[in-house]
């Protein structure tokens, strides 16, 4: 067996400019050695590379009888070539790895997708590492739909003792639903996923855990392949083998597969199998230690419905002593809502007047809060408001003004939006985040811009 050398502090001895083979060493280890080991579990080598691949792609952790009887949504896909071949040569010692709680918020999901999500997690995760799956039902369907997901959720609730279901008393949105699951979680590590995904291999979780074992302040993110929303049987590879997570000019998450290089400059792309750092990540499909998640303050409770939670977590992790990585050998299929009209998508959800006012909008919000003279729908207003909140709390004046210019046509917010922004100064949830920033002695946004964003993408 070949083990990665780590220091007793848990920091990897790997030089950033060298691949793992340059830093590998042979080690003979007995069970008695492990028994007498006094160092923290993350300092022990938990993975190695063998000469031959194993059944990492085909392996499942349920019997064929059980699969045929209860796992109708579990499928085999001809997507092995999406992985770098070396991914199949990894071996893991799961006895020293932390267990995980997988948190799955669901709202008006397309029929069958939640089952695909849960079935693939149960079948392709080592039982000793899967503490539980928590499904957070965010108040069922819109009033125009009858009991969407309810029968499916009821079936999944009795599929395995590891599946737990909590029903929100009222619709509280994505970030808050994830917080419900995080507060309930018993696992050492939290894994946040969407309700329309499919784990692609039997080692997806082990690969996610390795960077966290090396550095407990890591947010470890999966590599995404796309499930066609017009034909869920069709799964194809992401836009590029390797790409960085960024934010676009609208402060919305996006991917970038080229650095901002000078003309004729040779650019080194990230490894196709080794975890690599990224400035930003998507809103789900990542793992983080539970204690680290709450050290950072969890999600801001002032974020409503959808949007902003991923940029907020990325900024607070990087500036408060953490890091974000993308893991190429942990791949997941994800259905993006692209053809919403054709599929009769139940997205975006209806937003109540009560939610709008809780978020900080005035009672007459439907005729106010325009963008360049246009009256946007409530969902788009919420997304823009969440962005303003994150920008106000975690960036600087120049970045905020640039966002205002692109979004509203002026470096200053329109009066009604500005009045809403003023409420952040006394908002108790915002004050919680500010206090966490002080406790963690977080760096400034200027530091993030120079030492993270431009270092990784510039």
mmCIF file of C-alpha atoms in Angstrom, residues 5 178 200 241 358 380 455:
data_model
loop_
_atom_site.group_PDB
_atom_site.id
_atom_site.type_symbol
_atom_site.label_atom_id
_atom_site.label_comp_id
_atom_site.label_asym_id
_atom_site.label_seq_id
_atom_site.Cartn_x
_atom_site.Cartn_y
_atom_site.Cartn_z
ATOM 1 C CA UNK A 5 2.470 11.450 4.074
ATOM 2 C CA UNK A 178 -30.609 23.415 5.467
ATOM 3 C CA UNK A 200 -22.277 8.408 -9.557
ATOM 4 C CA UNK A 241 -13.031 18.669 -16.881
ATOM 5 C CA UNK A 358 -39.944 39.397 6.899
ATOM 6 C CA UNK A 380 -36.287 37.957 -8.567
ATOM 7 C CA UNK A 455 -4.535 34.106 -6.923
#
